[in-house]
Backbone as JSON, one array per atom type, in Angstrom:
{
  "sequence": "XXXXXXXXXXXXXXXXXXXXXXXXXXXXXXXXXXXXXXXXXXXXXXXXXXXXXXXXXXXXXXXXXXXXXXXXXXXXXXXXXXXXXXXXXXXXXXXXXXXXXXXXXXXXXXXXXXXXXXXXXXXXXXXXXXXXXXXXXXXXXXXXXXXXXXXXXXXXXXXXXXXXXXXXXXXXXXX",
  "N": [[55.22, 26.49, 25.15], [52.72, 26.32, 24.73], [53.18, 26.22, 21.56], [53.63, 23.92, 20.99], [52.68, 22.15, 21.97], [49.9, 23.06, 20.26], [51.31, 21.93, 17.78], [51.33, 19.45, 17.52], [48.71, 18.82, 18.41], [48.3, 19.14, 15.46], [49.89, 17.63, 14.09], [48.71, 15.11, 14.84], [45.83, 15.65, 14.01], [46.79, 15.92, 11.49], [47.19, 12.95, 10.57], [45.06, 11.89, 11.29], [43.43, 12.69, 9.38], [44.86, 11.49, 7.39], [44.26, 8.27, 7.53], [41.83, 8.83, 7.2], [41.05, 9.6, 4.73], [42.39, 7.46, 3.65], [40.44, 4.96, 4.13], [38.25, 2.57, 2.57], [35.29, 4.19, 0.44], [33.01, 2.43, -0.11], [30.85, 0.06, 1.26], [30.24, -3.89, 1.59], [28.96, -6.18, 4.02], [29.09, -9.3, 4.72], [27.39, -12.29, 5.67], [26.69, -16.07, 5.24], [24.74, -18.84, 5.86], [24.39, -22.08, 5.57], [20.78, -24.18, 5.32], [18.65, -26.6, 6.58], [16.68, -26.69, 5.14], [13.48, -26.21, 3.04], [14.09, -23.14, -0.17], [11.37, -22.27, 0.01], [10.42, -22.03, 2.82], [12.52, -20.49, 4.72], [12.04, -18.16, 3.67], [9.56, -16.98, 4.0], [9.9, -16.96, 6.62], [11.79, -14.48, 6.33], [10.92, -12.59, 4.8], [8.51, -11.83, 5.93], [7.57, -9.18, 7.99], [6.88, -9.04, 11.27], [8.09, -11.27, 11.48], [10.68, -11.21, 11.62], [11.56, -9.9, 14.2], [11.71, -12.48, 15.79], [14.17, -14.3, 14.69], [15.6, -11.69, 15.13], [19.09, -10.84, 15.52], [19.62, -8.72, 16.73], [17.45, -8.3, 17.82], [17.3, -9.41, 20.46], [18.82, -8.41, 21.79], [17.73, -6.0, 23.09], [14.99, -6.33, 24.01], [13.07, -4.98, 24.88], [12.61, -3.22, 23.19], [10.61, -0.37, 21.48], [8.57, -1.48, 18.88], [7.4, -0.53, 16.09], [4.93, -1.24, 12.92], [4.75, -1.07, 9.48], [2.56, -0.72, 6.45], [1.93, -3.04, 4.41], [2.41, -7.03, 5.61], [3.84, -8.42, 4.94], [6.35, -8.49, 1.91], [6.64, -5.85, -0.38], [6.89, -3.12, 0.6], [6.52, -3.43, 3.16], [7.18, -2.52, 6.3], [8.66, -2.28, 9.83], [9.72, -0.86, 12.3], [12.1, 0.76, 14.61], [12.7, 1.56, 17.87], [15.04, 1.48, 19.94], [17.67, 0.65, 23.06], [20.82, 1.97, 23.61], [22.41, -0.27, 22.08], [20.57, -1.34, 20.16], [19.68, 1.28, 18.89], [17.92, 2.86, 16.96], [15.97, 3.11, 14.15], [14.49, 2.28, 10.47], [13.34, -0.44, 8.88], [12.68, -1.4, 5.73], [11.28, -3.5, 3.47], [12.53, -3.53, -0.12], [11.93, -4.91, -2.33], [11.28, -8.58, -3.39], [11.89, -10.79, -4.63], [9.98, -14.06, -4.36], [11.46, -16.92, -3.02], [14.39, -16.55, -3.42], [14.97, -13.39, -3.28], [14.99, -10.87, -0.35], [15.21, -7.96, 0.09], [16.24, -4.96, 1.52], [15.77, -1.63, 2.87], [17.44, -0.22, 4.8], [16.94, 2.69, 7.32], [18.62, 4.3, 9.37], [18.56, 5.79, 11.78], [19.43, 6.31, 14.54], [22.39, 5.2, 16.81], [24.04, 6.64, 14.6], [22.81, 8.57, 11.76], [21.9, 7.03, 8.76], [21.97, 5.22, 5.74], [21.37, 2.49, 3.86], [21.96, -0.85, 2.13], [20.35, -3.83, 2.82], [20.1, -7.53, 2.36], [18.48, -10.25, 1.52], [20.01, -13.36, 0.0], [18.54, -17.03, -1.44], [19.47, -19.32, -1.96], [19.03, -22.8, -4.16], [20.29, -26.22, -3.06], [20.41, -28.76, -3.52], [18.39, -30.63, -0.71], [19.04, -28.55, 0.81], [19.02, -25.08, 1.44], [21.74, -22.62, 0.77], [21.24, -19.15, 2.36], [22.37, -16.45, 2.06], [22.89, -13.26, 4.35], [24.11, -9.99, 3.55], [24.82, -6.36, 4.06], [24.99, -3.82, 2.34], [26.67, -0.49, 1.33], [27.05, 3.47, 1.24], [30.64, 4.97, 2.4], [30.28, 7.16, 4.44], [32.13, 10.61, 5.67], [32.12, 10.39, 8.95], [31.9, 7.22, 8.94], [33.66, 6.56, 7.97], [35.77, 7.26, 9.68], [34.52, 6.11, 11.37], [35.39, 3.15, 11.32], [37.95, 3.46, 11.03], [38.39, 3.0, 13.99], [37.04, 1.24, 14.31], [36.14, -2.85, 13.83], [34.17, -2.54, 11.69], [32.94, -4.69, 9.9], [33.68, -6.95, 11.4], [31.77, -6.9, 12.62], [29.24, -6.28, 12.32], [29.12, -8.62, 11.17], [29.22, -10.94, 12.84], [26.62, -10.46, 13.94], [25.19, -10.98, 11.76], [25.95, -13.76, 11.0], [24.81, -15.02, 14.07], [21.98, -14.4, 13.56], [21.46, -15.84, 11.48], [22.39, -18.3, 12.26], [20.25, -18.03, 14.45], [17.99, -18.21, 13.08], [17.92, -21.0, 11.19], [17.61, -21.96, 13.42], [15.06, -21.63, 13.79], [13.88, -22.71, 11.81], [14.26, -24.61, 11.03], [13.24, -26.19, 13.38]],
  "CA": [[54.56, 25.45, 25.51], [50.99, 26.15, 23.56], [53.02, 26.01, 20.71], [53.96, 22.31, 20.96], [50.71, 21.56, 21.76], [49.55, 23.06, 19.14], [51.88, 21.4, 16.85], [51.48, 18.65, 18.27], [47.76, 18.79, 17.7], [48.2, 19.11, 14.22], [50.44, 16.13, 13.5], [47.26, 14.09, 15.1], [44.59, 15.53, 13.1], [47.38, 15.42, 10.39], [47.13, 11.46, 10.72], [43.48, 10.61, 11.36], [42.72, 12.47, 7.99], [45.33, 10.34, 6.0], [43.81, 7.25, 7.8], [40.31, 8.63, 6.96], [41.37, 8.98, 3.18], [42.74, 5.52, 3.37], [39.32, 4.0, 4.1], [37.2, 2.68, 1.35], [34.18, 4.96, -0.02], [31.55, 1.72, 0.4], [31.35, -1.0, 2.0], [29.66, -4.47, 2.02], [29.44, -6.93, 5.09], [27.91, -10.64, 4.49], [27.86, -13.95, 5.64], [25.77, -17.03, 4.53], [24.7, -20.33, 6.5], [23.59, -23.53, 5.32], [20.07, -24.15, 6.16], [18.1, -28.06, 6.06], [15.13, -25.94, 4.78], [13.39, -24.92, 1.57], [13.96, -21.42, 0.01], [10.13, -20.86, 0.05], [9.86, -21.63, 4.49], [13.04, -19.78, 5.03], [11.88, -16.88, 2.54], [8.49, -16.68, 4.6], [10.25, -16.56, 8.01], [12.39, -12.8, 6.1], [9.69, -11.67, 3.95], [7.04, -11.4, 6.9], [8.4, -8.6, 9.21], [5.68, -9.17, 11.65], [8.65, -12.01, 12.05], [11.45, -10.88, 12.09], [12.05, -9.9, 15.63], [11.51, -13.76, 16.19], [15.26, -14.4, 14.97], [16.97, -11.21, 14.6], [20.19, -10.7, 16.98], [19.31, -7.36, 17.69], [15.84, -8.57, 18.96], [18.01, -10.14, 22.01], [19.77, -6.75, 22.63], [16.86, -5.06, 23.7], [14.14, -7.08, 24.19], [12.03, -4.12, 25.04], [12.55, -1.73, 21.83], [9.96, -0.39, 21.09], [8.99, -1.44, 17.26], [6.15, -0.63, 15.23], [5.04, -2.08, 11.65], [3.66, 0.06, 9.26], [2.66, -1.48, 5.32], [1.55, -5.03, 3.9], [2.62, -7.61, 7.01], [5.19, -9.02, 3.77], [6.49, -7.83, 0.53], [7.48, -5.17, -1.0], [6.2, -2.11, 1.37], [6.63, -4.24, 4.37], [8.42, -2.22, 7.12], [8.71, -2.03, 11.16], [10.59, 1.04, 12.62], [12.83, 0.04, 15.97], [13.52, 2.82, 18.85], [15.79, 0.91, 21.48], [18.72, 1.46, 24.09], [22.46, 2.15, 23.33], [22.97, -1.42, 21.18], [20.07, -1.72, 18.58], [19.37, 2.13, 18.62], [16.64, 3.65, 15.85], [15.49, 3.17, 12.41], [13.18, 1.51, 10.17], [13.81, -1.58, 7.86], [11.67, -1.87, 4.57], [11.37, -4.01, 2.05], [11.99, -2.76, -1.22], [12.26, -5.71, -3.55], [11.03, -9.34, -3.13], [11.68, -12.02, -4.68], [9.74, -15.36, -3.69], [12.09, -17.74, -2.43], [14.85, -16.18, -3.68], [15.83, -12.18, -3.08], [14.89, -9.8, -0.16], [15.92, -5.41, -0.24], [15.09, -4.22, 2.32], [16.2, -0.66, 2.94], [18.05, 0.01, 6.11], [17.12, 3.82, 7.53], [19.34, 4.02, 10.75], [17.98, 7.19, 12.95], [20.6, 6.93, 15.93], [23.46, 6.69, 17.22], [24.34, 7.8, 13.72], [22.17, 9.2, 11.39], [22.8, 6.58, 7.43], [20.86, 4.52, 5.14], [21.99, 1.04, 3.23], [20.69, -1.68, 1.85], [20.67, -5.29, 3.28], [20.21, -7.96, 1.28], [19.31, -11.66, 1.69], [19.06, -14.32, -1.26], [18.0, -17.97, -0.91], [19.95, -20.43, -3.11], [18.55, -24.18, -3.23], [21.52, -26.98, -2.94], [19.76, -30.31, -2.83], [17.09, -30.68, -0.18], [19.45, -27.8, 1.95], [19.04, -24.1, 0.88], [22.03, -21.57, 1.42], [20.79, -18.06, 2.59], [22.69, -15.38, 2.4], [23.38, -12.38, 4.64], [24.82, -8.82, 3.66], [24.57, -4.86, 4.2], [26.47, -2.71, 2.36], [26.87, 0.99, 1.1], [28.47, 4.36, 0.83], [30.7, 5.24, 3.73], [30.89, 9.25, 4.53], [33.44, 10.68, 6.99], [31.67, 9.8, 9.67], [31.48, 5.99, 8.85], [35.15, 5.8, 7.71], [35.83, 7.97, 11.07], [34.34, 5.05, 12.76], [36.78, 1.95, 10.62], [40.21, 3.9, 11.81], [38.6, 3.21, 15.53], [36.27, -0.14, 15.41], [36.45, -3.63, 12.92], [32.74, -2.6, 11.22], [32.77, -6.25, 8.94], [33.02, -8.06, 12.07], [31.15, -6.35, 14.46], [28.0, -6.61, 11.83], [29.29, -9.97, 9.98], [29.34, -11.57, 13.65], [25.62, -10.25, 14.4], [24.82, -11.64, 10.74], [26.58, -14.37, 11.55], [24.13, -15.55, 15.07], [20.87, -13.68, 13.08], [21.5, -16.79, 10.33], [21.86, -19.38, 13.28], [18.73, -18.09, 14.88], [17.07, -17.99, 11.49], [18.09, -22.12, 10.98], [17.13, -22.82, 14.24], [13.42, -21.38, 13.75], [13.49, -22.89, 10.65], [14.59, -26.71, 11.02], [12.66, -27.36, 14.4]],
  "C": [[53.18, 25.63, 24.65], [51.79, 25.71, 22.42], [53.45, 24.93, 19.88], [52.94, 21.51, 20.77], [49.94, 21.71, 20.45], [50.14, 21.95, 17.73], [51.86, 19.82, 16.78], [49.62, 17.89, 17.92], [47.21, 18.37, 16.41], [48.54, 18.49, 13.31], [49.43, 15.46, 13.67], [46.5, 13.85, 13.61], [45.68, 15.44, 11.64], [46.82, 14.03, 9.82], [46.08, 10.7, 10.43], [43.46, 11.84, 9.65], [43.72, 12.15, 6.78], [44.44, 9.34, 5.66], [42.3, 7.3, 7.66], [40.21, 8.54, 5.37], [41.42, 8.11, 2.67], [41.41, 4.51, 3.1], [38.64, 3.99, 3.11], [36.12, 3.47, 1.44], [33.08, 3.56, 0.41], [32.36, 0.49, 0.93], [30.58, -2.36, 1.78], [29.91, -5.85, 2.97], [28.04, -7.95, 4.62], [28.12, -11.98, 5.12], [26.55, -15.08, 5.22], [26.45, -18.13, 5.57], [23.73, -21.24, 5.57], [22.79, -23.85, 6.07], [19.15, -25.46, 5.55], [17.03, -27.23, 5.92], [14.87, -26.18, 3.46], [13.8, -23.81, 1.09], [12.77, -21.02, 0.54], [9.93, -21.16, 2.14], [10.86, -20.69, 4.84], [12.61, -18.17, 4.64], [11.2, -16.3, 3.33], [9.2, -16.36, 5.77], [11.18, -14.43, 7.41], [11.5, -12.17, 5.97], [8.88, -11.01, 5.0], [7.92, -9.97, 8.0], [7.68, -8.7, 10.51], [7.57, -10.83, 12.75], [10.15, -12.31, 12.31], [12.51, -10.56, 12.9], [12.17, -11.4, 16.12], [13.14, -13.98, 16.54], [16.16, -13.15, 15.03], [17.94, -10.94, 16.03], [19.69, -9.86, 17.61], [18.86, -7.3, 18.21], [15.87, -8.56, 20.78], [18.48, -9.14, 22.76], [18.96, -5.99, 23.74], [15.83, -5.73, 23.41], [13.06, -6.03, 24.75], [12.3, -3.28, 24.12], [11.4, -1.86, 21.85], [9.34, -0.98, 19.37], [7.19, -1.38, 16.92], [6.15, -1.17, 13.48], [3.87, -0.5, 10.95], [3.64, -0.78, 7.07], [1.6, -2.47, 5.38], [2.64, -5.86, 5.33], [3.68, -8.01, 5.96], [5.4, -8.22, 2.54], [7.07, -6.6, 0.36], [6.56, -4.39, 0.01], [6.4, -2.03, 2.86], [7.4, -2.59, 5.3], [7.87, -2.31, 8.83], [10.17, -0.83, 11.08], [10.4, 0.57, 14.1], [12.66, 1.89, 17.1], [13.82, 1.5, 20.3], [16.74, 1.53, 22.83], [19.6, 1.75, 22.75], [22.9, 0.67, 21.97], [22.12, -1.26, 20.24], [19.68, 0.15, 17.95], [18.2, 3.06, 17.81], [16.53, 3.57, 14.79], [14.21, 2.27, 12.0], [14.2, 0.73, 9.25], [12.45, -1.39, 7.18], [11.97, -2.52, 3.06], [10.85, -3.45, 0.71], [12.52, -3.6, -2.46], [11.85, -7.63, -3.12], [10.69, -10.67, -4.07], [11.25, -12.98, -5.05], [10.57, -16.54, -4.23], [13.68, -17.95, -3.29], [15.84, -15.02, -3.4], [15.18, -11.54, -2.11], [15.93, -9.15, 0.45], [15.22, -5.56, 0.86], [16.66, -2.67, 2.27], [16.69, -0.44, 4.24], [17.7, 1.77, 6.52], [17.4, 3.85, 8.87], [19.33, 5.62, 11.31], [19.64, 7.69, 14.25], [21.77, 5.19, 16.34], [23.84, 7.12, 16.14], [23.24, 7.46, 12.66], [22.96, 8.18, 9.46], [21.71, 5.65, 6.85], [21.57, 3.45, 4.58], [20.84, 0.63, 2.72], [21.17, -3.2, 2.6], [19.96, -6.16, 2.15], [19.97, -9.61, 1.6], [19.03, -12.56, 0.28], [19.6, -16.19, -0.53], [18.69, -19.07, -1.74], [20.13, -22.0, -2.64], [19.71, -24.96, -3.33], [20.86, -28.55, -2.31], [18.65, -29.63, -1.99], [17.98, -29.17, 0.85], [18.95, -26.66, 1.2], [20.25, -23.3, 1.53], [21.59, -20.46, 1.14], [22.39, -17.46, 2.87], [22.88, -13.84, 2.88], [24.01, -10.99, 4.16], [23.95, -7.69, 3.32], [25.79, -4.4, 3.86], [25.51, -0.91, 1.47], [27.38, 1.77, 1.22], [29.24, 4.8, 2.48], [31.23, 6.32, 3.79], [31.87, 9.38, 5.39], [33.28, 10.06, 7.79], [32.02, 8.24, 9.84], [32.97, 5.87, 8.91], [36.17, 6.21, 8.52], [36.52, 6.53, 11.64], [35.86, 3.8, 12.48], [37.59, 2.24, 11.45], [39.97, 3.29, 12.89], [37.97, 1.43, 16.13], [36.25, -1.16, 13.56], [34.73, -3.3, 12.52], [32.8, -4.0, 10.65], [32.59, -7.53, 10.17], [31.97, -7.88, 13.35], [29.44, -6.38, 13.81], [28.14, -7.82, 11.2], [29.09, -10.85, 11.72], [27.86, -11.52, 14.24], [24.9, -11.04, 13.12], [24.79, -13.15, 10.29], [25.26, -15.52, 12.9], [22.47, -15.21, 14.62], [20.81, -15.34, 11.92], [21.63, -17.87, 11.14], [20.94, -19.66, 13.87], [17.75, -18.28, 13.68], [16.58, -19.73, 11.45], [17.49, -22.64, 11.72], [15.69, -22.94, 14.23], [13.27, -22.39, 12.62], [13.0, -24.55, 10.51], [13.76, -27.25, 11.98], [11.66, -27.77, 13.83]]
}
């Protein structure tokens, strides 16, 4: 009996190992939204860390999360840390690149529920009187990340949150 259980467990471990190996080493999740505003108007909302939670979809998941700010209010070096419920976890976002009206990159240091460091990026592309805003996050998938990919559709989960955030941003700047 124990031999059969051991063989079944060994088969399960083998199958999970094969599935983990087949997962990608890197990821990139992205969503795009056209907003009826200039790149400058949108840029100021994303470049100012104190304004981020006004339109962030994660802020709505835990309005009681503890948020602290460090560095300048906007631009390179500006950062905010958060500590919230299970849905938002704990981490820190720091602007590492800021090209006025074109690009903002954040270093995302996640502490909970799982430690990870990734890059988030916003690009602003003028299109007549509108702006095409892209929000993406990319990085490496460690072993734990690849195991999670077997059981969860992270692209859909993160992408859906990006879509909500971009719609919130659109509503804010178009108001």
